[in-house]
GROMACS .gro file of C-alpha atoms in nm:
model
  262
    1MET     CA    1  16.120  16.446  19.363
    2ALA     CA    2  16.415  16.421  19.142
    3THR     CA    3  16.744  16.628  19.097
    4ARG     CA    4  16.894  16.618  18.771
    5ASN     CA    5  17.263  16.625  18.671
    6VAL     CA    6  17.398  16.713  18.308
    7ARG     CA    7  17.748  16.494  18.277
    8ASP     CA    8  17.853  16.443  17.883
    9GLY     CA    9  17.505  16.444  17.729
   10GLU     CA   10  17.422  16.221  18.003
   11VAL     CA   11  17.116  16.340  18.260
   12VAL     CA   12  17.168  16.133  18.608
   13ARG     CA   13  16.838  16.151  18.830
   14VAL     CA   14  16.946  16.180  19.192
   15GLU     CA   15  16.626  16.123  19.402
   16LYS     CA   16  16.581  16.392  19.675
   17THR     CA   17  16.291  16.486  19.924
   18HIS     CA   18  16.133  16.765  20.022
   19GLY     CA   19  16.419  16.944  19.838
   20LEU     CA   20  16.696  16.769  19.989
   21ASP     CA   21  16.929  16.521  19.910
   22ARG     CA   22  17.087  16.256  20.141
   23ALA     CA   23  17.311  16.447  20.269
   24GLY     CA   24  16.998  16.715  20.356
   25GLN     CA   25  17.131  16.936  20.169
   26ASP     CA   26  16.919  17.180  19.946
   27GLN     CA   27  16.927  17.050  19.559
   28PRO     CA   28  16.966  17.310  19.292
   29ALA     CA   29  16.668  17.418  19.034
   30VAL     CA   30  16.721  17.256  18.679
   31VAL     CA   31  16.689  17.500  18.400
   32MET     CA   32  16.674  17.390  18.007
   33VAL     CA   33  16.853  17.673  17.791
   34VAL     CA   34  16.654  17.617  17.409
   35GLU     CA   35  16.881  17.856  17.210
   36ASP     CA   36  17.007  17.732  16.866
   37GLU     CA   37  17.262  18.028  16.851
   38LEU     CA   38  17.525  17.862  17.042
   39ALA     CA   39  17.709  18.154  17.157
   40ILE     CA   40  17.430  18.281  17.319
   41ALA     CA   41  17.329  17.891  17.484
   42ARG     CA   42  17.663  17.919  17.597
   43LEU     CA   43  17.685  18.262  17.773
   44LEU     CA   44  17.290  18.150  17.947
   45GLU     CA   45  17.436  17.799  18.056
   46TYR     CA   46  17.764  17.995  18.233
   47ASN     CA   47  17.532  18.240  18.426
   48LEU     CA   48  17.245  18.001  18.526
   49SER     CA   49  17.559  17.787  18.604
   50GLN     CA   50  17.748  18.046  18.810
   51ALA     CA   51  17.370  18.142  18.975
   52GLY     CA   52  17.366  17.722  19.105
   53PHE     CA   53  17.143  17.628  18.873
   54GLN     CA   54  17.193  17.274  18.697
   55VAL     CA   55  17.140  17.342  18.294
   56CYS     CA   56  17.036  17.144  18.053
   57VAL     CA   57  17.130  17.266  17.683
   58ALA     CA   58  16.917  17.184  17.391
   59HIS     CA   59  16.989  17.351  17.022
   60SER     CA   60  16.644  17.292  16.867
   61GLY     CA   61  16.275  17.254  16.891
   62SER     CA   62  16.277  16.898  16.834
   63GLU     CA   63  16.590  16.842  17.091
   64ALA     CA   64  16.423  16.995  17.303
   65LEU     CA   65  16.074  16.808  17.315
   66ALA     CA   66  16.298  16.508  17.368
   67LEU     CA   67  16.520  16.653  17.611
   68VAL     CA   68  16.226  16.779  17.828
   69PRO     CA   69  16.113  16.398  18.003
   70ARG     CA   70  16.484  16.296  18.113
   71CYS     CA   71  16.609  16.659  18.216
   72ASP     CA   72  16.266  16.711  18.427
   73PRO     CA   73  16.324  17.104  18.413
   74ASP     CA   74  16.180  17.329  18.650
   75VAL     CA   75  16.217  17.609  18.426
   76LEU     CA   76  16.205  17.599  17.977
   77VAL     CA   77  16.459  17.948  17.858
   78LEU     CA   78  16.280  17.884  17.509
   79ASP     CA   79  16.390  18.107  17.220
   80VAL     CA   80  16.098  18.175  16.935
   81MET     CA   81  16.317  18.133  16.688
   82LEU     CA   82  16.434  17.771  16.645
   83PRO     CA   83  16.540  17.545  16.341
   84GLY     CA   84  16.242  17.314  16.228
   85ILE     CA   85  16.008  17.306  16.531
   86SER     CA   86  15.944  17.676  16.674
   87GLY     CA   87  15.936  17.799  17.000
   88MET     CA   88  15.594  17.847  17.001
   89GLU     CA   89  15.500  17.488  16.866
   90VAL     CA   90  15.767  17.342  17.174
   91CYS     CA   91  15.525  17.542  17.403
   92ARG     CA   92  15.230  17.457  17.241
   93GLN     CA   93  15.305  17.110  17.258
   94LEU     CA   94  15.425  17.080  17.597
   95ARG     CA   95  15.129  17.271  17.720
   96GLN     CA   96  14.913  17.025  17.531
   97ALA     CA   97  15.141  16.762  17.714
   98GLY     CA   98  15.045  16.869  18.077
   99SER     CA   99  15.390  16.963  18.136
  100ARG     CA  100  15.386  17.191  18.361
  101PRO     CA  101  15.758  17.424  18.431
  102ALA     CA  102  15.768  17.766  18.404
  103ILE     CA  103  15.847  17.914  18.087
  104ILE     CA  104  16.032  18.203  17.947
  105MET     CA  105  15.993  18.280  17.638
  106LEU     CA  106  16.361  18.445  17.415
  107THR     CA  107  16.223  18.662  17.126
  108ALA     CA  108  16.417  18.900  16.879
  109ARG     CA  109  16.059  19.024  16.770
  110ALA     CA  110  15.906  19.365  16.872
  111ASP     CA  111  15.565  19.341  16.757
  112GLU     CA  112  15.344  19.290  17.060
  113MET     CA  113  15.139  18.991  16.863
  114ASP     CA  114  15.470  18.782  16.926
  115ARG     CA  115  15.439  18.831  17.265
  116VAL     CA  116  15.104  18.783  17.332
  117LEU     CA  117  15.102  18.429  17.074
  118GLY     CA  118  15.363  18.311  17.355
  119LEU     CA  119  15.176  18.405  17.625
  120GLU     CA  120  14.830  18.282  17.495
  121LEU     CA  121  14.995  17.966  17.431
  122GLY     CA  122  15.145  17.893  17.786
  123ALA     CA  123  15.417  18.084  17.813
  124ASP     CA  124  15.479  18.295  18.156
  125ASP     CA  125  15.699  18.553  18.057
  126TYR     CA  126  15.936  18.680  17.792
  127VAL     CA  127  16.247  18.813  17.753
  128THR     CA  128  16.310  19.061  17.448
  129LYS     CA  129  16.686  19.025  17.265
  130PRO     CA  130  16.964  19.205  17.326
  131PHE     CA  131  16.934  19.117  17.687
  132SER     CA  132  17.149  19.148  17.951
  133PRO     CA  133  17.222  18.798  18.125
  134ARG     CA  134  17.195  18.927  18.483
  135GLU     CA  135  16.826  19.010  18.392
  136LEU     CA  136  16.761  18.638  18.288
  137VAL     CA  137  16.908  18.465  18.595
  138ALA     CA  138  16.664  18.736  18.811
  139ARG     CA  139  16.347  18.647  18.591
  140VAL     CA  140  16.471  18.227  18.699
  141LYS     CA  141  16.473  18.290  19.049
  142ALA     CA  142  16.167  18.542  19.041
  143VAL     CA  143  15.967  18.253  18.877
  144LEU     CA  144  16.150  17.998  19.105
  145ARG     CA  145  16.109  18.237  19.443
  146ARG     CA  146  15.683  18.216  19.317
  147MET     CA  147  15.640  17.813  19.205
  148THR     CA  148  15.841  17.736  19.538
  149GLY     CA  149  15.767  17.993  19.787
  150ALA     CA  150  16.082  18.111  19.890
  151GLY     CA  151  16.132  18.324  20.155
  152THR     CA  152  15.746  18.288  20.308
  153ASP     CA  153  15.812  17.982  20.423
  154PRO     CA  154  16.169  17.856  20.491
  155ALA     CA  155  16.084  17.555  20.650
  156GLY     CA  156  15.831  17.398  20.443
  157THR     CA  157  15.554  17.346  20.723
  158ARG     CA  158  15.318  17.637  20.563
  159SER     CA  159  14.953  17.540  20.461
  160GLU     CA  160  14.757  17.803  20.355
  161VAL     CA  161  14.425  17.769  20.188
  162TYR     CA  162  14.229  18.037  20.046
  163THR     CA  163  13.892  17.965  20.008
  164VAL     CA  164  13.687  18.179  19.786
  165GLN     CA  165  13.316  18.094  19.690
  166ASP     CA  166  13.365  17.716  19.611
  167LEU     CA  167  13.725  17.777  19.488
  168GLU     CA  168  14.017  17.639  19.678
  169VAL     CA  169  14.382  17.745  19.655
  170ARG     CA  170  14.628  17.520  19.842
  171VAL     CA  171  14.928  17.687  19.889
  172ARG     CA  172  15.197  17.416  19.977
  173GLU     CA  173  15.043  17.191  19.732
  174ARG     CA  174  15.007  17.459  19.434
  175GLU     CA  175  14.660  17.333  19.358
  176VAL     CA  176  14.362  17.491  19.288
  177TYR     CA  177  14.013  17.284  19.355
  178ARG     CA  178  13.665  17.418  19.206
  179ASN     CA  179  13.375  17.236  19.376
  180GLY     CA  180  13.607  16.974  19.517
  181ARG     CA  181  13.728  16.898  19.185
  182LEU     CA  182  14.129  16.964  19.095
  183VAL     CA  183  14.164  17.287  18.834
  184GLU     CA  184  14.451  17.212  18.617
  185LEU     CA  185  14.683  17.546  18.586
  186THR     CA  186  15.026  17.669  18.467
  187ALA     CA  187  15.291  17.788  18.683
  188ARG     CA  188  15.195  18.128  18.657
  189GLU     CA  189  14.845  18.149  18.651
  190PHE     CA  190  14.853  17.988  18.957
  191ASP     CA  191  15.059  18.282  19.102
  192LEU     CA  192  14.804  18.500  18.962
  193LEU     CA  193  14.540  18.339  19.119
  194LEU     CA  194  14.698  18.306  19.470
  195PHE     CA  195  14.801  18.677  19.435
  196LEU     CA  196  14.413  18.771  19.377
  197ALA     CA  197  14.314  18.524  19.642
  198ARG     CA  198  14.516  18.683  19.908
  199HIS     CA  199  14.385  19.022  19.805
  200ALA     CA  200  14.042  18.864  19.754
  201GLY     CA  201  13.771  19.152  19.687
  202ALA     CA  202  13.988  19.448  19.630
  203ALA     CA  203  14.076  19.616  19.286
  204LEU     CA  204  14.395  19.556  19.176
  205SER     CA  205  14.551  19.731  18.905
  206ARG     CA  206  14.747  19.533  18.598
  207ASP     CA  207  15.079  19.735  18.776
  208GLN     CA  208  14.970  19.610  19.050
  209LEU     CA  209  14.937  19.227  18.954
  210LEU     CA  210  15.272  19.265  18.753
  211SER     CA  211  15.462  19.398  19.010
  212GLY     CA  212  15.319  19.108  19.236
  213VAL     CA  213  15.304  18.819  19.067
  214TRP     CA  214  15.554  18.878  18.748
  215GLY     CA  215  15.790  19.090  18.978
  216TYR     CA  216  15.833  19.387  18.769
  217ASP     CA  217  15.953  19.690  18.946
  218ASN     CA  218  15.843  19.912  18.654
  219PRO     CA  219  15.499  19.948  18.456
  220GLY     CA  220  15.547  19.670  18.184
  221ASP     CA  221  15.329  19.539  17.906
  222THR     CA  222  14.992  19.495  18.095
  223ARG     CA  223  14.877  19.338  17.813
  224MET     CA  224  15.050  18.955  18.018
  225VAL     CA  225  14.838  19.029  18.268
  226ASP     CA  226  14.503  19.044  18.018
  227VAL     CA  227  14.619  18.724  17.812
  228HIS     CA  228  14.696  18.496  18.208
  229ILE     CA  229  14.313  18.673  18.309
  230SER     CA  230  14.136  18.519  18.003
  231HIS     CA  231  14.331  18.203  18.078
  232LEU     CA  232  14.207  18.169  18.422
  233ARG     CA  233  13.876  18.257  18.347
  234GLU     CA  234  13.877  17.979  18.026
  235LYS     CA  235  13.981  17.759  18.327
  236LEU     CA  236  13.774  17.876  18.630
  237GLU     CA  237  13.444  18.028  18.475
  238ASP     CA  238  13.104  17.834  18.335
  239ASP     CA  239  13.067  18.134  18.141
  240PRO     CA  240  13.430  18.329  18.060
  241LYS     CA  241  13.225  18.641  17.930
  242ARG     CA  242  13.003  18.674  18.256
  243PRO     CA  243  13.260  18.591  18.512
  244GLN     CA  244  13.213  18.496  18.855
  245TYR     CA  245  13.506  18.518  19.022
  246ILE     CA  246  13.777  18.702  18.828
  247GLN     CA  247  13.551  19.036  18.768
  248THR     CA  248  13.702  19.332  18.601
  249VAL     CA  249  13.707  19.697  18.781
  250ARG     CA  250  13.700  19.968  18.485
  251GLY     CA  251  13.956  20.224  18.492
  252VAL     CA  252  14.128  19.976  18.783
  253GLY     CA  253  14.201  19.619  18.634
  254TYR     CA  254  14.115  19.321  18.823
  255LYS     CA  255  13.985  19.154  19.138
  256LEU     CA  256  13.838  18.835  19.270
  257ALA     CA  257  13.494  18.809  19.351
  258SER     CA  258  13.518  18.760  19.759
  259GLY     CA  259  13.159  18.654  19.794
  260GLY     CA  260  12.796  18.633  19.673
  261GLY     CA  261  12.794  18.443  19.361
  262ARG     CA  262  12.632  18.243  19.194
   0.00000   0.00000   0.00000
């Protein structure tokens, strides 16, 4: 794995192993900010850098798509309203190409359909403008904790594997297999399935899932949960309309069926 430094517009790659550089020091995660308003872009770059992240910045959708392969970000902070190629289209193209960094959308729109569209295209979270830079930094840290398992396995030796029916969820590798075949999931989809697997058989409310997977302390937009559940069903189920794995519990939320099955 490699870390990325940005110097005068050039991305410099530095090889590292198991999250450490050659001196044995932890390498910072890389966040790409895609924002056409220069004042906001600079504010985010400053606050993310102060929080210890390496930061790449792009000011348009086309620039972002060109920079992603070189910057290799762990997280994209992606504005919806970009000149030329929109943030929605950037998100769609990245997911279509199999790019798997976490994507946090920035939107000035309060319309629920706008947020839902971003989630359906593969975004992991969204933040509505105006927002506090501190809130955004907290969201970035939260998604990285879920991606790396930080706090649960400091030594990096944990090898949890959850087997539910013919699904196998491998925590260390962040991989999911169904009948021995790898299933490609986004970072947030994996986090959601892992949370369900850790509570297999238990009915979980949407608010519990928002708290456990997205890290929201207060109830938020539960539609975000429904969209990601729909994505998982499309990827895991033979018939998403008659799910065998992720089942709806009326009046409560969802559960991952622990057995019995097929």
